[in-house]
Amino acid sequence: MGKSRTKRFKRPQFSPTGDCQAEAAAANGTDPEEDDGPAAELLEKLQHPSAEVRECACAGLARLVQQRPALPGLARRDAVRRLGPLLLDPSLAVRETAAGALRNLSACGGFEVCDDMVTKDIMTPLVALLKECSTGLDSNEMSPQEKKDQNRNSIENIANEAVNVLWNICECSSRAVSIFNKEGCLEIVLKYLSRFSTNVDLAISVAYCLQTVTEDNPELLKSFSAPALHVLESAMLSPVSSMEYILLKTLVAGTIWNLKDIIPSKSQAEIINAILKILSEVLEMDAGETVIQMKETETQRIKTAAQTEDTLQNVNGDDLIEDDEMEETPHRRKVRRKTFISDLLPPTDKELRETIALLTAQQTALEIIVNMCCSEDPTDDEWEELSSSDESDAFMENSLSECGGQLLSPLCLSHEVHAALTNYLIPKKIFEKTAFPNSIAVDVCSRNPSWKPLIRKMSTIQCRALVCLQSLVSLLDVDHLGGPAALQTLAQHLSQLLFSQPDFAKHVDFLEAISSALRALLQTVASKNIPQCMTPDQLLTLCRAGIHSSNVGVRVNVVSILGITGSVLAKEDGTLDTLKTIGCFLLEVATKDPSLVVAGEALDALFDVFADGKEAERASVQIKLLSALKEFQPVFKMKIRKEGRAKYSPDQLCVLDNVKMNLRRFVAYQETVEKRLTT
């Protein structure tokens, strides 16, 4: 196994109005049948003659779908088919709230719900709505009522909700992407994107959607004309530097990277430099300091607003200002709008939104860099660990050639990307992002409920940076990483990160990310004959904690780390006891771990550790490695036969077959070793 590929990052599902309430609902023990009551009532009201009632029903459904126990009841009552027609309702308000309900449903329901939405033909009214909004943006023929309601029910707001539905569904359904291609949705969403200077929220939604639909979609790439590329270029090179625009430019940069195959070779270097320049600028910003500053700004703004409101109340003797303008709403009597002073102030979450935009941009930038460095093989998510045997290497080469050479091999980083990563000091900036989040920023967020979720976002950035570091260490030359001394410093840094957390084993995401980075670093250091900085005792501490993780990736990483360390120690004198400890550990993992993936990696590590060296030979005899492997050999073979097709992909089975074959060879080799040492 030995080599590893970093899996491509996919967008996590999210609720646009807040986190889905699935966990809370599950904790409350809500019975799905109990949700049929409100679901049935709200769905009935969707057919009400009053637009106001239909709007309220859609809003209620938008809240209800965030409770996972309610989803089966909504599915039974065909909520999608009943909400779909309201996307084309005569009332703009109903259109917007219906799209909002479908947006939440697609975000909180996951892959199954999104696929079901496509089956129930949600794409037909959704595409029609997108086309109507596109036409509406070009039209000046708005009714007086539509003009009055423009702030609340503008075409752009409806388009934003619709694009988010489209994005969520395309993220989960290849059929939806196919419809996107056939219905010419690209032209529509690019028109929305072109309005980035006046509606950045809509542009960001479109950029997310484009980043999704342009990935692994050669059919769509053919539709990109020069004007379409110009729209993307204009958005990516926008001079506006607000945090929301930083996020927009980062997302567009990711989309342009997806389009690299249609960019003329003479322009590739220029485009790659432009992309990495943006990513570099995003990563250069100090997220912790930004959190602190933006929270202070919010506190001061709210304080000033409260003082202003108190002053005006004292002057006017009333807490309301009455507008002279009379408004008329559909199917309602005329009302005089009353506006609270606070309604005239900027949204209270302005600073929070901007801070989230920056954190999201940094996370996205790191994910784009990882995707630039890794293979686009669709099996990445299924099997990350590849055998280091000759047979497995040949298998990988064949797999790449069978795909027509369209894949970007992780071992063949293009010269342009390599140069740009170095020129923009990307490795250094990623290194800085691997540190733990600013403690003051964490404390500020922990004391404010609305800001508390940012702690998780900052931790996610650290984990993404560690995964990014893994890719760069595996791909860049030692000189481009700063030389041997820099690698040793990096090892010390990772060691400090790891062991500064007494309960590091409990933080699965962090442990997987840092173990992946350590694995890549130790492999590079070993291959270049650079002295190891972490002691075997430290690595054994990591491995003993990590091997009990429920995460297969963590267990694979720690086993591989021991294999790398042991193979280095096997060539040194005075390492007998350490090699025996490592051998016993790996042997126990190989024979007892429930995952064949981990067991196979442990066997591969044993092959590496005990393949050569006098100390390794003595250690193998003393721990009775040969007899243990002989006993396990038929068990391993039987497990592959019984569990293989049910639990593992064809690629995984290919690797396991290679391990099985190498095990037979290694047993034969160990027989000669034992015979030589015992006679």
PDB file of N, CA and C in Angstrom, residues 641-677:
ATOM      1  N   ARG A 641     -12.522 -13.735   0.378  1.00  0.00           N
ATOM      2  CA  ARG A 641     -13.513 -14.454  -0.415  1.00  0.00           C
ATOM      3  C   ARG A 641     -14.932 -14.211   0.106  1.00  0.00           C
ATOM      4  N   LYS A 642     -15.092 -14.189   1.430  1.00  0.00           N
ATOM      5  CA  LYS A 642     -16.429 -14.066   2.022  1.00  0.00           C
ATOM      6  C   LYS A 642     -16.943 -12.632   2.046  1.00  0.00           C
ATOM      7  N   GLU A 643     -16.066 -11.690   2.400  1.00  0.00           N
ATOM      8  CA  GLU A 643     -16.504 -10.307   2.586  1.00  0.00           C
ATOM      9  C   GLU A 643     -16.260  -9.429   1.368  1.00  0.00           C
ATOM     10  N   GLY A 644     -15.361  -9.875   0.507  1.00  0.00           N
ATOM     11  CA  GLY A 644     -14.877  -9.013  -0.568  1.00  0.00           C
ATOM     12  C   GLY A 644     -15.935  -8.328  -1.391  1.00  0.00           C
ATOM     13  N   ARG A 645     -16.736  -9.095  -2.109  1.00  0.00           N
ATOM     14  CA  ARG A 645     -17.696  -8.498  -3.045  1.00  0.00           C
ATOM     15  C   ARG A 645     -18.783  -7.710  -2.336  1.00  0.00           C
ATOM     16  N   ALA A 646     -19.109  -8.093  -1.117  1.00  0.00           N
ATOM     17  CA  ALA A 646     -20.186  -7.419  -0.383  1.00  0.00           C
ATOM     18  C   ALA A 646     -19.755  -6.076   0.191  1.00  0.00           C
ATOM     19  N   LYS A 647     -18.500  -5.966   0.589  1.00  0.00           N
ATOM     20  CA  LYS A 647     -18.059  -4.778   1.331  1.00  0.00           C
ATOM     21  C   LYS A 647     -17.089  -3.880   0.573  1.00  0.00           C
ATOM     22  N   TYR A 648     -16.435  -4.412  -0.452  1.00  0.00           N
ATOM     23  CA  TYR A 648     -15.338  -3.655  -1.053  1.00  0.00           C
ATOM     24  C   TYR A 648     -15.509  -3.507  -2.560  1.00  0.00           C
ATOM     25  N   SER A 649     -14.955  -2.436  -3.077  1.00  0.00           N
ATOM     26  CA  SER A 649     -15.058  -2.134  -4.509  1.00  0.00           C
ATOM     27  C   SER A 649     -14.081  -3.003  -5.297  1.00  0.00           C
ATOM     28  N   PRO A 650     -14.245  -3.066  -6.624  1.00  0.00           N
ATOM     29  CA  PRO A 650     -13.289  -3.828  -7.449  1.00  0.00           C
ATOM     30  C   PRO A 650     -11.851  -3.373  -7.259  1.00  0.00           C
ATOM     31  N   ASP A 651     -11.639  -2.073  -7.126  1.00  0.00           N
ATOM     32  CA  ASP A 651     -10.273  -1.573  -6.926  1.00  0.00           C
ATOM     33  C   ASP A 651      -9.710  -2.040  -5.584  1.00  0.00           C
ATOM     34  N   GLN A 652     -10.560  -2.020  -4.559  1.00  0.00           N
ATOM     35  CA  GLN A 652     -10.110  -2.483  -3.246  1.00  0.00           C
ATOM     36  C   GLN A 652      -9.753  -3.965  -3.294  1.00  0.00           C
ATOM     37  N   LEU A 653     -10.578  -4.731  -3.983  1.00  0.00           N
ATOM     38  CA  LEU A 653     -10.314  -6.162  -4.090  1.00  0.00           C
ATOM     39  C   LEU A 653      -9.021  -6.426  -4.855  1.00  0.00           C
ATOM     40  N   CYS A 654      -8.749  -5.600  -5.851  1.00  0.00           N
ATOM     41  CA  CYS A 654      -7.505  -5.752  -6.601  1.00  0.00           C
ATOM     42  C   CYS A 654      -6.301  -5.551  -5.689  1.00  0.00           C
ATOM     43  N   VAL A 655      -6.373  -4.522  -4.838  1.00  0.00           N
ATOM     44  CA  VAL A 655      -5.274  -4.249  -3.908  1.00  0.00           C
ATOM     45  C   VAL A 655      -5.149  -5.373  -2.891  1.00  0.00           C
ATOM     46  N   LEU A 656      -6.274  -5.838  -2.379  1.00  0.00           N
ATOM     47  CA  LEU A 656      -6.240  -6.922  -1.393  1.00  0.00           C
ATOM     48  C   LEU A 656      -5.681  -8.204  -2.001  1.00  0.00           C
ATOM     49  N   ASP A 657      -6.006  -8.456  -3.256  1.00  0.00           N
ATOM     50  CA  ASP A 657      -5.434  -9.625  -3.937  1.00  0.00           C
ATOM     51  C   ASP A 657      -3.919  -9.503  -4.045  1.00  0.00           C
ATOM     52  N   ASN A 658      -3.439  -8.278  -4.275  1.00  0.00           N
ATOM     53  CA  ASN A 658      -1.992  -8.054  -4.332  1.00  0.00           C
ATOM     54  C   ASN A 658      -1.348  -8.314  -2.976  1.00  0.00           C
ATOM     55  N   VAL A 659      -2.020  -7.857  -1.917  1.00  0.00           N
ATOM     56  CA  VAL A 659      -1.495  -8.097  -0.569  1.00  0.00           C
ATOM     57  C   VAL A 659      -1.454  -9.597  -0.290  1.00  0.00           C
ATOM     58  N   LYS A 660      -2.511 -10.298  -0.683  1.00  0.00           N
ATOM     59  CA  LYS A 660      -2.568 -11.747  -0.477  1.00  0.00           C
ATOM     60  C   LYS A 660      -1.411 -12.440  -1.194  1.00  0.00           C
ATOM     61  N   MET A 661      -1.124 -12.009  -2.431  1.00  0.00           N
ATOM     62  CA  MET A 661      -0.027 -12.596  -3.187  1.00  0.00           C
ATOM     63  C   MET A 661       1.314 -12.255  -2.543  1.00  0.00           C
ATOM     64  N   ASN A 662       1.460 -11.009  -2.090  1.00  0.00           N
ATOM     65  CA  ASN A 662       2.707 -10.608  -1.436  1.00  0.00           C
ATOM     66  C   ASN A 662       2.895 -11.320  -0.107  1.00  0.00           C
ATOM     67  N   LEU A 663       1.785 -11.624   0.571  1.00  0.00           N
ATOM     68  CA  LEU A 663       1.876 -12.361   1.826  1.00  0.00           C
ATOM     69  C   LEU A 663       2.471 -13.750   1.579  1.00  0.00           C
ATOM     70  N   ARG A 664       2.029 -14.402   0.503  1.00  0.00           N
ATOM     71  CA  ARG A 664       2.575 -15.721   0.172  1.00  0.00           C
ATOM     72  C   ARG A 664       4.082 -15.623  -0.086  1.00  0.00           C
ATOM     73  N   ARG A 665       4.496 -14.596  -0.819  1.00  0.00           N
ATOM     74  CA  ARG A 665       5.923 -14.416  -1.109  1.00  0.00           C
ATOM     75  C   ARG A 665       6.716 -14.098   0.157  1.00  0.00           C
ATOM     76  N   PHE A 666       6.099 -13.262   1.021  1.00  0.00           N
ATOM     77  CA  PHE A 666       6.808 -12.857   2.229  1.00  0.00           C
ATOM     78  C   PHE A 666       6.981 -14.044   3.174  1.00  0.00           C
ATOM     79  N   VAL A 667       5.974 -14.903   3.255  1.00  0.00           N
ATOM     80  CA  VAL A 667       6.084 -16.105   4.091  1.00  0.00           C
ATOM     81  C   VAL A 667       7.235 -16.974   3.600  1.00  0.00           C
ATOM     82  N   ALA A 668       7.353 -17.124   2.284  1.00  0.00           N
ATOM     83  CA  ALA A 668       8.462 -17.911   1.725  1.00  0.00           C
ATOM     84  C   ALA A 668       9.804 -17.277   2.077  1.00  0.00           C
ATOM     85  N   TYR A 669       9.856 -15.940   2.011  1.00  0.00           N
ATOM     86  CA  TYR A 669      11.094 -15.237   2.363  1.00  0.00           C
ATOM     87  C   TYR A 669      11.427 -15.432   3.844  1.00  0.00           C
ATOM     88  N   GLN A 670      10.416 -15.343   4.700  1.00  0.00           N
ATOM     89  CA  GLN A 670      10.647 -15.503   6.135  1.00  0.00           C
ATOM     90  C   GLN A 670      11.097 -16.927   6.473  1.00  0.00           C
ATOM     91  N   GLU A 671      10.656 -17.890   5.707  1.00  0.00           N
ATOM     92  CA  GLU A 671      11.096 -19.277   5.934  1.00  0.00           C
ATOM     93  C   GLU A 671      12.599 -19.401   5.725  1.00  0.00           C
ATOM     94  N   THR A 672      13.111 -18.710   4.697  1.00  0.00           N
ATOM     95  CA  THR A 672      14.559 -18.761   4.454  1.00  0.00           C
ATOM     96  C   THR A 672      15.318 -18.021   5.547  1.00  0.00           C
ATOM     97  N   VAL A 673      14.731 -16.907   6.028  1.00  0.00           N
ATOM     98  CA  VAL A 673      15.373 -16.142   7.105  1.00  0.00           C
ATOM     99  C   VAL A 673      15.449 -16.981   8.375  1.00  0.00           C
ATOM    100  N   GLU A 674      14.335 -17.583   8.760  1.00  0.00           N
ATOM    101  CA  GLU A 674      14.293 -18.358  10.000  1.00  0.00           C
ATOM    102  C   GLU A 674      15.215 -19.572   9.917  1.00  0.00           C
ATOM    103  N   LYS A 675      15.215 -20.184   8.756  1.00  0.00           N
ATOM    104  CA  LYS A 675      16.085 -21.349   8.579  1.00  0.00           C
ATOM    105  C   LYS A 675      17.548 -20.959   8.716  1.00  0.00           C
ATOM    106  N   ARG A 676      17.908 -19.817   8.150  1.00  0.00           N
ATOM    107  CA  ARG A 676      19.300 -19.359   8.201  1.00  0.00           C
ATOM    108  C   ARG A 676      19.719 -18.990   9.613  1.00  0.00           C
ATOM    109  N   LEU A 677      18.818 -18.358  10.373  1.00  0.00           N
ATOM    110  CA  LEU A 677      19.171 -17.883  11.708  1.00  0.00           C
ATOM    111  C   LEU A 677      19.080 -18.965  12.778  1.00  0.00           C
TER     112      LEU A 677
END
